[in-house]
PDB file of C-alpha atoms in Angstrom:
ATOM      1  CA  UNK A   1     -17.445  -2.780  49.811  1.00 67.00           C
ATOM      2  CA  UNK A   2     -16.999  -4.274  46.327  1.00 63.00           C
ATOM      3  CA  UNK A   3     -19.352  -7.203  45.710  1.00 90.00           C
ATOM      4  CA  UNK A   4     -19.183  -7.673  41.918  1.00 96.00           C
ATOM      5  CA  UNK A   5     -15.948  -7.325  39.946  1.00 96.00           C
ATOM      6  CA  UNK A   6     -15.809  -7.547  36.151  1.00 97.00           C
ATOM      7  CA  UNK A   7     -12.727  -8.551  34.182  1.00 97.00           C
ATOM      8  CA  UNK A   8     -11.738  -9.650  30.679  1.00 98.00           C
ATOM      9  CA  UNK A   9     -12.313  -6.453  28.744  1.00 98.00           C
ATOM     10  CA  UNK A  10      -9.803  -5.116  26.267  1.00 98.00           C
ATOM     11  CA  UNK A  11      -9.121  -4.306  22.635  1.00 98.00           C
ATOM     12  CA  UNK A  12     -10.106  -6.801  19.950  1.00 98.00           C
ATOM     13  CA  UNK A  13     -10.497  -6.664  16.177  1.00 98.00           C
ATOM     14  CA  UNK A  14     -13.894  -7.007  14.531  1.00 98.00           C
ATOM     15  CA  UNK A  15     -14.810 -10.672  14.176  1.00 98.00           C
ATOM     16  CA  UNK A  16     -12.805 -11.634  17.232  1.00 98.00           C
ATOM     17  CA  UNK A  17     -13.865 -12.949  20.616  1.00 98.00           C
ATOM     18  CA  UNK A  18     -13.623 -12.030  24.282  1.00 98.00           C
ATOM     19  CA  UNK A  19     -14.864 -13.650  27.467  1.00 98.00           C
ATOM     20  CA  UNK A  20     -15.905 -11.405  30.321  1.00 98.00           C
ATOM     21  CA  UNK A  21     -16.017 -12.616  33.909  1.00 98.00           C
ATOM     22  CA  UNK A  22     -17.939 -11.306  36.910  1.00 97.00           C
ATOM     23  CA  UNK A  23     -16.747 -12.526  40.286  1.00 96.00           C
ATOM     24  CA  UNK A  24     -18.966 -12.104  43.344  1.00 94.00           C
ATOM     25  CA  UNK A  25     -17.553 -11.579  46.821  1.00 91.00           C
ATOM     26  CA  UNK A  26     -20.162 -13.567  48.755  1.00 92.00           C
ATOM     27  CA  UNK A  27     -21.462 -17.104  48.346  1.00 92.00           C
ATOM     28  CA  UNK A  28     -25.056 -15.867  48.546  1.00 92.00           C
ATOM     29  CA  UNK A  29     -24.731 -14.563  44.973  1.00 94.00           C
ATOM     30  CA  UNK A  30     -24.956 -18.132  43.652  1.00 94.00           C
ATOM     31  CA  UNK A  31     -28.647 -17.920  44.614  1.00 95.00           C
ATOM     32  CA  UNK A  32     -29.288 -14.741  42.612  1.00 96.00           C
ATOM     33  CA  UNK A  33     -30.245 -14.137  39.008  1.00 97.00           C
ATOM     34  CA  UNK A  34     -27.491 -12.147  37.306  1.00 97.00           C
ATOM     35  CA  UNK A  35     -26.989 -10.220  34.117  1.00 98.00           C
ATOM     36  CA  UNK A  36     -24.826  -8.107  31.849  1.00 98.00           C
ATOM     37  CA  UNK A  37     -25.479  -4.565  30.662  1.00 98.00           C
ATOM     38  CA  UNK A  38     -23.427  -2.194  28.537  1.00 98.00           C
ATOM     39  CA  UNK A  39     -23.120   1.522  27.989  1.00 98.00           C
ATOM     40  CA  UNK A  40     -21.518   3.088  24.934  1.00 98.00           C
ATOM     41  CA  UNK A  41     -20.140   6.618  25.038  1.00 96.00           C
ATOM     42  CA  UNK A  42     -22.940   9.166  24.922  1.00 96.00           C
ATOM     43  CA  UNK A  43     -25.682   6.530  25.082  1.00 97.00           C
ATOM     44  CA  UNK A  44     -27.977   5.055  27.711  1.00 97.00           C
ATOM     45  CA  UNK A  45     -27.157   1.829  29.491  1.00 97.00           C
ATOM     46  CA  UNK A  46     -28.749  -1.145  27.752  1.00 98.00           C
ATOM     47  CA  UNK A  47     -29.516  -4.706  28.725  1.00 98.00           C
ATOM     48  CA  UNK A  48     -27.383  -7.440  27.124  1.00 98.00           C
ATOM     49  CA  UNK A  49     -28.077 -10.810  28.767  1.00 98.00           C
ATOM     50  CA  UNK A  50     -29.376 -12.403  31.959  1.00 98.00           C
ATOM     51  CA  UNK A  51     -29.375 -15.832  33.592  1.00 98.00           C
ATOM     52  CA  UNK A  52     -31.436 -17.392  36.377  1.00 98.00           C
ATOM     53  CA  UNK A  53     -29.856 -18.364  39.687  1.00 97.00           C
ATOM     54  CA  UNK A  54     -29.470 -22.020  38.677  1.00 96.00           C
ATOM     55  CA  UNK A  55     -28.725 -21.407  34.995  1.00 96.00           C
ATOM     56  CA  UNK A  56     -31.898 -23.061  33.718  1.00 96.00           C
ATOM     57  CA  UNK A  57     -32.986 -20.045  31.658  1.00 97.00           C
ATOM     58  CA  UNK A  58     -31.308 -17.205  29.774  1.00 98.00           C
ATOM     59  CA  UNK A  59     -32.459 -14.109  27.935  1.00 97.00           C
ATOM     60  CA  UNK A  60     -30.653 -11.883  25.405  1.00 98.00           C
ATOM     61  CA  UNK A  61     -31.216  -8.607  23.658  1.00 98.00           C
ATOM     62  CA  UNK A  62     -31.829  -9.076  19.932  1.00 98.00           C
ATOM     63  CA  UNK A  63     -28.582  -7.472  18.800  1.00 98.00           C
ATOM     64  CA  UNK A  64     -26.406 -10.131  20.485  1.00 98.00           C
ATOM     65  CA  UNK A  65     -28.479 -13.277  19.950  1.00 98.00           C
ATOM     66  CA  UNK A  66     -26.411 -15.989  18.298  1.00 98.00           C
ATOM     67  CA  UNK A  67     -23.150 -14.193  19.091  1.00 98.00           C
ATOM     68  CA  UNK A  68     -23.046 -13.854  22.896  1.00 98.00           C
ATOM     69  CA  UNK A  69     -23.559 -16.551  25.524  1.00 98.00           C
ATOM     70  CA  UNK A  70     -24.125 -15.962  29.223  1.00 98.00           C
ATOM     71  CA  UNK A  71     -23.229 -18.738  31.659  1.00 98.00           C
ATOM     72  CA  UNK A  72     -22.364 -19.216  35.299  1.00 97.00           C
ATOM     73  CA  UNK A  73     -20.242 -21.385  37.544  1.00 95.00           C
ATOM     74  CA  UNK A  74     -21.835 -21.231  40.969  1.00 89.00           C
ATOM     75  CA  UNK A  75     -18.977 -23.203  42.544  1.00 92.00           C
ATOM     76  CA  UNK A  76     -16.735 -20.249  41.646  1.00 93.00           C
ATOM     77  CA  UNK A  77     -19.514 -17.674  42.238  1.00 94.00           C
ATOM     78  CA  UNK A  78     -18.738 -16.327  38.777  1.00 96.00           C
ATOM     79  CA  UNK A  79     -20.825 -15.320  35.748  1.00 97.00           C
ATOM     80  CA  UNK A  80     -19.404 -15.210  32.228  1.00 98.00           C
ATOM     81  CA  UNK A  81     -20.248 -13.508  28.969  1.00 98.00           C
ATOM     82  CA  UNK A  82     -18.702 -15.199  25.938  1.00 98.00           C
ATOM     83  CA  UNK A  83     -18.691 -12.707  23.078  1.00 98.00           C
ATOM     84  CA  UNK A  84     -18.031 -13.982  19.551  1.00 98.00           C
ATOM     85  CA  UNK A  85     -18.142 -12.303  16.134  1.00 98.00           C
ATOM     86  CA  UNK A  86     -17.618  -8.939  17.774  1.00 98.00           C
ATOM     87  CA  UNK A  87     -18.596  -5.786  15.910  1.00 98.00           C
ATOM     88  CA  UNK A  88     -17.463  -2.174  16.390  1.00 98.00           C
ATOM     89  CA  UNK A  89     -20.951  -1.351  17.684  1.00 97.00           C
ATOM     90  CA  UNK A  90     -20.317  -3.717  20.615  1.00 98.00           C
ATOM     91  CA  UNK A  91     -17.788  -1.209  21.963  1.00 98.00           C
ATOM     92  CA  UNK A  92     -18.931  -0.170  25.435  1.00 98.00           C
ATOM     93  CA  UNK A  93     -18.315  -0.450  29.137  1.00 98.00           C
ATOM     94  CA  UNK A  94     -19.828  -3.757  30.220  1.00 98.00           C
ATOM     95  CA  UNK A  95     -21.395  -4.027  33.677  1.00 98.00           C
ATOM     96  CA  UNK A  96     -22.300  -7.060  35.731  1.00 97.00           C
ATOM     97  CA  UNK A  97     -25.494  -6.900  37.807  1.00 97.00           C
ATOM     98  CA  UNK A  98     -27.463  -9.067  40.235  1.00 96.00           C
ATOM     99  CA  UNK A  99     -31.000  -9.531  41.542  1.00 95.00           C
ATOM    100  CA  UNK A 100     -30.715  -9.874  45.340  1.00 93.00           C
ATOM    101  CA  UNK A 101     -33.882 -11.968  45.787  1.00 95.00           C
ATOM    102  CA  UNK A 102     -33.211 -15.543  46.882  1.00 96.00           C
ATOM    103  CA  UNK A 103     -33.734 -18.064  44.057  1.00 96.00           C
ATOM    104  CA  UNK A 104     -36.210 -15.979  42.092  1.00 96.00           C
ATOM    105  CA  UNK A 105     -37.506 -18.031  39.173  1.00 96.00           C
ATOM    106  CA  UNK A 106     -37.164 -15.348  36.489  1.00 97.00           C
ATOM    107  CA  UNK A 107     -34.137 -13.530  35.083  1.00 96.00           C
ATOM    108  CA  UNK A 108     -35.497 -10.028  34.527  1.00 96.00           C
ATOM    109  CA  UNK A 109     -33.163  -7.070  33.910  1.00 96.00           C
ATOM    110  CA  UNK A 110     -35.542  -4.829  35.872  1.00 97.00           C
ATOM    111  CA  UNK A 111     -34.772  -6.850  39.019  1.00 96.00           C
ATOM    112  CA  UNK A 112     -31.034  -6.142  38.877  1.00 96.00           C
ATOM    113  CA  UNK A 113     -30.030  -3.611  41.543  1.00 94.00           C
ATOM    114  CA  UNK A 114     -26.475  -4.635  42.530  1.00 94.00           C
ATOM    115  CA  UNK A 115     -23.810  -3.399  40.112  1.00 96.00           C
ATOM    116  CA  UNK A 116     -20.139  -3.848  39.394  1.00 96.00           C
ATOM    117  CA  UNK A 117     -17.907  -0.994  38.258  1.00 95.00           C
ATOM    118  CA  UNK A 118     -17.566  -2.177  34.663  1.00 97.00           C
ATOM    119  CA  UNK A 119     -14.925  -3.347  32.203  1.00 98.00           C
ATOM    120  CA  UNK A 120     -14.209  -1.650  28.871  1.00 98.00           C
ATOM    121  CA  UNK A 121     -14.547  -3.559  25.602  1.00 98.00           C
ATOM    122  CA  UNK A 122     -13.233  -1.882  22.451  1.00 98.00           C
ATOM    123  CA  UNK A 123     -13.779  -3.487  19.042  1.00 98.00           C
ATOM    124  CA  UNK A 124     -11.721  -2.058  16.189  1.00 98.00           C
ATOM    125  CA  UNK A 125     -12.528  -2.276  12.484  1.00 94.00           C
TER     126      UNK A 125
END
């Protein structure tokens, strides 16, 4: 059964913007820390951003700091990744993930064990 569904990927020119969405199927996900990961062709999956269950803390990998913003709307049970100033090296399949521990204080990528199926982002030069 699908629990996390990503959307918003597509083709964009370098310097452009995209907003990814991750919709959860159950209301319990509003109590979970969530995050975004990405995997480029031929490379390992890497952490991008994470947010605590109540949105009071976020963490980003260095390569996207100042360009990407993670946020959430718990009323819609949805997490977003706003991506600005996109670069060709941002091209990857982007995955949404969740930590299934109730209201855990931290947002740690190592806690994320639920995964969506991904959405492809392609940035052209």
